[in-house]
mmCIF file with all atom_site columns, C-alpha atoms in Angstrom:
data_model
loop_
_atom_site.group_PDB
_atom_site.id
_atom_site.type_symbol
_atom_site.label_atom_id
_atom_site.label_alt_id
_atom_site.label_comp_id
_atom_site.label_asym_id
_atom_site.label_entity_id
_atom_site.label_seq_id
_atom_site.pdbx_PDB_ins_code
_atom_site.Cartn_x
_atom_site.Cartn_y
_atom_site.Cartn_z
_atom_site.occupancy
_atom_site.B_iso_or_equiv
_atom_site.pdbx_formal_charge
_atom_site.auth_seq_id
_atom_site.auth_comp_id
_atom_site.auth_asym_id
_atom_site.auth_atom_id
_atom_site.pdbx_PDB_model_num
ATOM 1   C CA . MET A 1 1   ? -175.844 -53.089 126.013 1.00 0.00 ? 1   MET A CA 1
ATOM 2   C CA . PRO A 1 2   ? -177.602 -53.627 122.235 1.00 0.00 ? 2   PRO A CA 1
ATOM 3   C CA . PHE A 1 3   ? -178.017 -50.822 119.941 1.00 0.00 ? 3   PHE A CA 1
ATOM 4   C CA . SER A 1 4   ? -181.883 -50.941 119.890 1.00 0.00 ? 4   SER A CA 1
ATOM 5   C CA . TYR A 1 5   ? -181.821 -50.476 123.961 1.00 0.00 ? 5   TYR A CA 1
ATOM 6   C CA . VAL A 1 6   ? -179.626 -47.151 123.563 1.00 0.00 ? 6   VAL A CA 1
ATOM 7   C CA . ILE A 1 7   ? -182.459 -46.100 121.045 1.00 0.00 ? 7   ILE A CA 1
ATOM 8   C CA . VAL A 1 8   ? -185.038 -46.817 123.230 1.00 0.00 ? 8   VAL A CA 1
ATOM 9   C CA . VAL A 1 9   ? -183.220 -44.994 126.172 1.00 0.00 ? 9   VAL A CA 1
ATOM 10  C CA . ILE A 1 10  ? -182.983 -42.034 124.214 1.00 0.00 ? 10  ILE A CA 1
ATOM 11  C CA . ILE A 1 11  ? -186.361 -42.144 123.018 1.00 0.00 ? 11  ILE A CA 1
ATOM 12  C CA . VAL A 1 12  ? -187.832 -42.180 126.733 1.00 0.00 ? 12  VAL A CA 1
ATOM 13  C CA . ALA A 1 13  ? -185.264 -39.576 127.815 1.00 0.00 ? 13  ALA A CA 1
ATOM 14  C CA . PHE A 1 14  ? -186.637 -37.372 125.184 1.00 0.00 ? 14  PHE A CA 1
ATOM 15  C CA . LEU A 1 15  ? -190.080 -37.966 125.873 1.00 0.00 ? 15  LEU A CA 1
ATOM 16  C CA . ALA A 1 16  ? -189.433 -37.125 129.460 1.00 0.00 ? 16  ALA A CA 1
ATOM 17  C CA . TYR A 1 17  ? -187.770 -33.928 128.854 1.00 0.00 ? 17  TYR A CA 1
ATOM 18  C CA . VAL A 1 18  ? -190.761 -32.785 126.610 1.00 0.00 ? 18  VAL A CA 1
ATOM 19  C CA . ARG A 1 19  ? -193.125 -33.846 129.355 1.00 0.00 ? 19  ARG A CA 1
ATOM 20  C CA . LEU A 1 20  ? -191.078 -32.380 132.453 1.00 0.00 ? 20  LEU A CA 1
ATOM 21  C CA . ALA A 1 21  ? -188.885 -29.565 130.792 1.00 0.00 ? 21  ALA A CA 1
ATOM 22  C CA . PRO A 1 22  ? -189.937 -26.386 132.848 1.00 0.00 ? 22  PRO A CA 1
ATOM 23  C CA . SER A 1 23  ? -191.631 -23.424 131.290 1.00 0.00 ? 23  SER A CA 1
ATOM 24  C CA . ASP A 1 24  ? -189.628 -20.203 131.501 1.00 0.00 ? 24  ASP A CA 1
ATOM 25  C CA . PRO A 1 25  ? -192.166 -17.373 131.968 1.00 0.00 ? 25  PRO A CA 1
ATOM 26  C CA . SER A 1 26  ? -189.831 -14.665 130.723 1.00 0.00 ? 26  SER A CA 1
ATOM 27  C CA . ARG A 1 27  ? -189.350 -16.403 127.553 1.00 0.00 ? 27  ARG A CA 1
ATOM 28  C CA . TRP A 1 28  ? -192.923 -17.053 126.721 1.00 0.00 ? 28  TRP A CA 1
ATOM 29  C CA . HIS A 1 29  ? -194.987 -14.566 128.460 1.00 0.00 ? 29  HIS A CA 1
ATOM 30  C CA . VAL A 1 30  ? -193.938 -11.110 126.252 1.00 0.00 ? 30  VAL A CA 1
ATOM 31  C CA . ASP A 1 31  ? -195.545 -8.166  124.988 1.00 0.00 ? 31  ASP A CA 1
ATOM 32  C CA . LEU A 1 32  ? -197.497 -8.393  121.423 1.00 0.00 ? 32  LEU A CA 1
ATOM 33  C CA . ASN A 1 33  ? -197.458 -6.823  118.515 1.00 0.00 ? 33  ASN A CA 1
ATOM 34  C CA . VAL A 1 34  ? -200.147 -8.401  116.234 1.00 0.00 ? 34  VAL A CA 1
ATOM 35  C CA . THR A 1 35  ? -201.092 -6.358  113.352 1.00 0.00 ? 35  THR A CA 1
ATOM 36  C CA . GLU A 1 36  ? -202.830 -8.686  111.359 1.00 0.00 ? 36  GLU A CA 1
ATOM 37  C CA . ASN A 1 37  ? -203.864 -12.553 111.130 1.00 0.00 ? 37  ASN A CA 1
ATOM 38  C CA . GLU A 1 38  ? -201.214 -14.880 110.157 1.00 0.00 ? 38  GLU A CA 1
ATOM 39  C CA . ILE A 1 39  ? -200.326 -18.245 109.929 1.00 0.00 ? 39  ILE A CA 1
ATOM 40  C CA . LEU A 1 40  ? -196.831 -19.259 110.882 1.00 0.00 ? 40  LEU A CA 1
ATOM 41  C CA . LEU A 1 41  ? -195.037 -22.573 110.327 1.00 0.00 ? 41  LEU A CA 1
ATOM 42  C CA . GLY A 1 42  ? -195.251 -22.824 114.186 1.00 0.00 ? 42  GLY A CA 1
ATOM 43  C CA . GLY A 1 43  ? -198.076 -21.020 115.353 1.00 0.00 ? 43  GLY A CA 1
ATOM 44  C CA . ALA A 1 44  ? -200.628 -18.326 114.564 1.00 0.00 ? 44  ALA A CA 1
ATOM 45  C CA . LYS A 1 45  ? -201.282 -14.671 115.156 1.00 0.00 ? 45  LYS A CA 1
ATOM 46  C CA . ARG A 1 46  ? -204.753 -13.296 115.314 1.00 0.00 ? 46  ARG A CA 1
ATOM 47  C CA . LEU A 1 47  ? -206.172 -9.915  116.133 1.00 0.00 ? 47  LEU A CA 1
ATOM 48  C CA . VAL A 1 48  ? -209.927 -10.037 117.055 1.00 0.00 ? 48  VAL A CA 1
ATOM 49  C CA . SER A 1 49  ? -212.284 -8.157  118.914 1.00 0.00 ? 49  SER A CA 1
ATOM 50  C CA . GLY A 1 50  ? -213.629 -9.404  122.460 1.00 0.00 ? 50  GLY A CA 1
ATOM 51  C CA . GLU A 1 51  ? -213.130 -9.498  126.057 1.00 0.00 ? 51  GLU A CA 1
ATOM 52  C CA . ILE A 1 52  ? -209.683 -10.774 127.770 1.00 0.00 ? 52  ILE A CA 1
ATOM 53  C CA . THR A 1 53  ? -212.018 -12.190 130.586 1.00 0.00 ? 53  THR A CA 1
ATOM 54  C CA . GLN A 1 54  ? -214.248 -14.261 127.987 1.00 0.00 ? 54  GLN A CA 1
ATOM 55  C CA . PHE A 1 55  ? -211.352 -15.285 126.294 1.00 0.00 ? 55  PHE A CA 1
ATOM 56  C CA . HIS A 1 56  ? -209.731 -16.696 129.746 1.00 0.00 ? 56  HIS A CA 1
ATOM 57  C CA . GLN A 1 57  ? -212.759 -18.454 130.601 1.00 0.00 ? 57  GLN A CA 1
ATOM 58  C CA . ILE A 1 58  ? -212.807 -20.270 127.181 1.00 0.00 ? 58  ILE A CA 1
ATOM 59  C CA . ALA A 1 59  ? -208.882 -21.100 127.283 1.00 0.00 ? 59  ALA A CA 1
ATOM 60  C CA . LEU A 1 60  ? -209.341 -22.592 130.759 1.00 0.00 ? 60  LEU A CA 1
ATOM 61  C CA . SER A 1 61  ? -212.055 -24.915 130.077 1.00 0.00 ? 61  SER A CA 1
ATOM 62  C CA . ASP A 1 62  ? -209.617 -26.763 127.671 1.00 0.00 ? 62  ASP A CA 1
ATOM 63  C CA . PRO A 1 63  ? -208.537 -29.626 130.287 1.00 0.00 ? 63  PRO A CA 1
ATOM 64  C CA . GLN A 1 64  ? -204.804 -29.621 128.386 1.00 0.00 ? 64  GLN A CA 1
ATOM 65  C CA . THR A 1 65  ? -204.589 -25.808 129.347 1.00 0.00 ? 65  THR A CA 1
ATOM 66  C CA . ARG A 1 66  ? -203.480 -23.900 132.103 1.00 0.00 ? 66  ARG A CA 1
ATOM 67  C CA . VAL A 1 67  ? -201.984 -20.309 133.117 1.00 0.00 ? 67  VAL A CA 1
ATOM 68  C CA . LEU A 1 68  ? -198.420 -20.127 132.651 1.00 0.00 ? 68  LEU A CA 1
ATOM 69  C CA . ALA A 1 69  ? -198.064 -16.186 133.635 1.00 0.00 ? 69  ALA A CA 1
ATOM 70  C CA . GLY A 1 70  ? -199.961 -13.172 133.650 1.00 0.00 ? 70  GLY A CA 1
ATOM 71  C CA . SER A 1 71  ? -203.686 -12.348 134.720 1.00 0.00 ? 71  SER A CA 1
ATOM 72  C CA . VAL A 1 72  ? -206.946 -10.877 133.219 1.00 0.00 ? 72  VAL A CA 1
ATOM 73  C CA . GLU A 1 73  ? -206.183 -7.739  135.573 1.00 0.00 ? 73  GLU A CA 1
ATOM 74  C CA . GLU A 1 74  ? -202.781 -7.163  133.767 1.00 0.00 ? 74  GLU A CA 1
ATOM 75  C CA . GLY A 1 75  ? -204.483 -7.497  130.464 1.00 0.00 ? 75  GLY A CA 1
ATOM 76  C CA . LYS A 1 76  ? -202.170 -10.209 129.419 1.00 0.00 ? 76  LYS A CA 1
ATOM 77  C CA . VAL A 1 77  ? -202.380 -13.947 130.080 1.00 0.00 ? 77  VAL A CA 1
ATOM 78  C CA . THR A 1 78  ? -199.794 -16.750 128.638 1.00 0.00 ? 78  THR A CA 1
ATOM 79  C CA . TYR A 1 79  ? -201.309 -20.112 128.437 1.00 0.00 ? 79  TYR A CA 1
ATOM 80  C CA . VAL A 1 80  ? -199.461 -23.473 128.199 1.00 0.00 ? 80  VAL A CA 1
ATOM 81  C CA . SER A 1 81  ? -201.375 -26.291 126.350 1.00 0.00 ? 81  SER A CA 1
ATOM 82  C CA . ARG A 1 82  ? -199.974 -29.727 126.403 1.00 0.00 ? 82  ARG A CA 1
ATOM 83  C CA . THR A 1 83  ? -200.684 -32.635 124.150 1.00 0.00 ? 83  THR A CA 1
ATOM 84  C CA . LYS A 1 84  ? -202.569 -35.421 125.480 1.00 0.00 ? 84  LYS A CA 1
ATOM 85  C CA . VAL A 1 85  ? -200.245 -38.208 125.031 1.00 0.00 ? 85  VAL A CA 1
ATOM 86  C CA . ILE A 1 86  ? -196.744 -37.049 124.557 1.00 0.00 ? 86  ILE A CA 1
ATOM 87  C CA . GLY A 1 87  ? -197.409 -33.691 126.530 1.00 0.00 ? 87  GLY A CA 1
ATOM 88  C CA . PHE A 1 88  ? -195.639 -31.326 124.147 1.00 0.00 ? 88  PHE A CA 1
ATOM 89  C CA . PRO A 1 89  ? -196.104 -27.738 125.414 1.00 0.00 ? 89  PRO A CA 1
ATOM 90  C CA . ASP A 1 90  ? -197.715 -25.275 123.435 1.00 0.00 ? 90  ASP A CA 1
ATOM 91  C CA . TYR A 1 91  ? -197.883 -21.553 124.549 1.00 0.00 ? 91  TYR A CA 1
ATOM 92  C CA . THR A 1 92  ? -200.659 -19.034 123.528 1.00 0.00 ? 92  THR A CA 1
ATOM 93  C CA . THR A 1 93  ? -200.457 -15.386 124.754 1.00 0.00 ? 93  THR A CA 1
ATOM 94  C CA . VAL A 1 94  ? -203.703 -12.951 124.599 1.00 0.00 ? 94  VAL A CA 1
ATOM 95  C CA . GLN A 1 95  ? -203.316 -9.338  125.147 1.00 0.00 ? 95  GLN A CA 1
ATOM 96  C CA . THR A 1 96  ? -205.566 -6.550  125.023 1.00 0.00 ? 96  THR A CA 1
ATOM 97  C CA . ALA A 1 97  ? -205.418 -4.086  122.385 1.00 0.00 ? 97  ALA A CA 1
ATOM 98  C CA . PRO A 1 98  ? -207.179 -0.808  121.331 1.00 0.00 ? 98  PRO A CA 1
ATOM 99  C CA . GLU A 1 99  ? -208.844 -3.063  118.441 1.00 0.00 ? 99  GLU A CA 1
ATOM 100 C CA . GLY A 1 100 ? -209.678 -6.007  121.185 1.00 0.00 ? 100 GLY A CA 1
ATOM 101 C CA . LEU A 1 101 ? -207.430 -8.722  121.662 1.00 0.00 ? 101 LEU A CA 1
ATOM 102 C CA . MET A 1 102 ? -204.290 -9.951  120.156 1.00 0.00 ? 102 MET A CA 1
ATOM 103 C CA . VAL A 1 103 ? -203.478 -13.662 120.348 1.00 0.00 ? 103 VAL A CA 1
ATOM 104 C CA . PHE A 1 104 ? -200.184 -15.339 119.480 1.00 0.00 ? 104 PHE A CA 1
ATOM 105 C CA . GLY A 1 105 ? -200.204 -19.361 119.791 1.00 0.00 ? 105 GLY A CA 1
ATOM 106 C CA . ARG A 1 106 ? -196.938 -20.864 119.139 1.00 0.00 ? 106 ARG A CA 1
ATOM 107 C CA . LEU A 1 107 ? -194.817 -24.094 119.661 1.00 0.00 ? 107 LEU A CA 1
ATOM 108 C CA . ARG A 1 108 ? -191.858 -24.920 122.031 1.00 0.00 ? 108 ARG A CA 1
ATOM 109 C CA . PHE A 1 109 ? -190.650 -27.966 120.153 1.00 0.00 ? 109 PHE A CA 1
ATOM 110 C CA . GLY A 1 110 ? -190.005 -28.674 116.585 1.00 0.00 ? 110 GLY A CA 1
ATOM 111 C CA . ARG A 1 111 ? -190.195 -26.343 113.588 1.00 0.00 ? 111 ARG A CA 1
ATOM 112 C CA . SER A 1 112 ? -193.884 -27.055 112.278 1.00 0.00 ? 112 SER A CA 1
ATOM 113 C CA . ASP A 1 113 ? -197.009 -27.595 114.665 1.00 0.00 ? 113 ASP A CA 1
ATOM 114 C CA . PHE A 1 114 ? -198.929 -28.939 111.611 1.00 0.00 ? 114 PHE A CA 1
ATOM 115 C CA . GLY A 1 115 ? -201.772 -26.159 112.282 1.00 0.00 ? 115 GLY A CA 1
ATOM 116 C CA . VAL A 1 116 ? -202.470 -27.397 115.590 1.00 0.00 ? 116 VAL A CA 1
ATOM 117 C CA . ASN A 1 117 ? -201.859 -23.865 117.247 1.00 0.00 ? 117 ASN A CA 1
ATOM 118 C CA . ALA A 1 118 ? -204.050 -22.042 114.538 1.00 0.00 ? 118 ALA A CA 1
ATOM 119 C CA . LYS A 1 119 ? -206.744 -24.567 115.203 1.00 0.00 ? 119 LYS A CA 1
ATOM 120 C CA . ARG A 1 120 ? -206.583 -24.126 118.898 1.00 0.00 ? 120 ARG A CA 1
ATOM 121 C CA . VAL A 1 121 ? -206.537 -20.421 118.773 1.00 0.00 ? 121 VAL A CA 1
ATOM 122 C CA . ASP A 1 122 ? -209.242 -20.232 116.206 1.00 0.00 ? 122 ASP A CA 1
ATOM 123 C CA . GLY A 1 123 ? -211.302 -22.670 118.181 1.00 0.00 ? 123 GLY A CA 1
ATOM 124 C CA . TRP A 1 124 ? -211.211 -20.442 121.097 1.00 0.00 ? 124 TRP A CA 1
ATOM 125 C CA . ILE A 1 125 ? -212.073 -17.423 118.893 1.00 0.00 ? 125 ILE A CA 1
ATOM 126 C CA . ALA A 1 126 ? -214.972 -19.333 117.564 1.00 0.00 ? 126 ALA A CA 1
ATOM 127 C CA . ALA A 1 127 ? -216.061 -19.817 121.087 1.00 0.00 ? 127 ALA A CA 1
ATOM 128 C CA . LEU A 1 128 ? -215.378 -15.798 122.018 1.00 0.00 ? 128 LEU A CA 1
ATOM 129 C CA . SER A 1 129 ? -217.592 -14.718 119.142 1.00 0.00 ? 129 SER A CA 1
ATOM 130 C CA . ALA A 1 130 ? -220.376 -17.232 119.855 1.00 0.00 ? 130 ALA A CA 1
ATOM 131 C CA . ALA A 1 131 ? -220.527 -15.955 123.609 1.00 0.00 ? 131 ALA A CA 1
#
């Protein structure tokens, strides 16, 4: 088999793994401790005012997003959002806090998300503020 075929098979296998790898709720649906707004290399943390019910509706209005674990009644929900083409998963957890809501969006694969999670989280927060 020529070397180029091996490369193609490796790429296809990686893309299949990214798309089909299971998401373990015990790894991603964790209690948050957000004390200030932060932009991280692979995500973003936010502390905002608002209601989890409204945030939940906004998050689920994104067609690439579904609930991974938790519920509004629990006061903590973790969502998985996948990119349209490749299906890279990103995880966002929202949790009620005395100050309002703690939000943490982060990537699963790689080291940098190029600001994608901050953009998504900030978009949801902007919609929450406008509601």
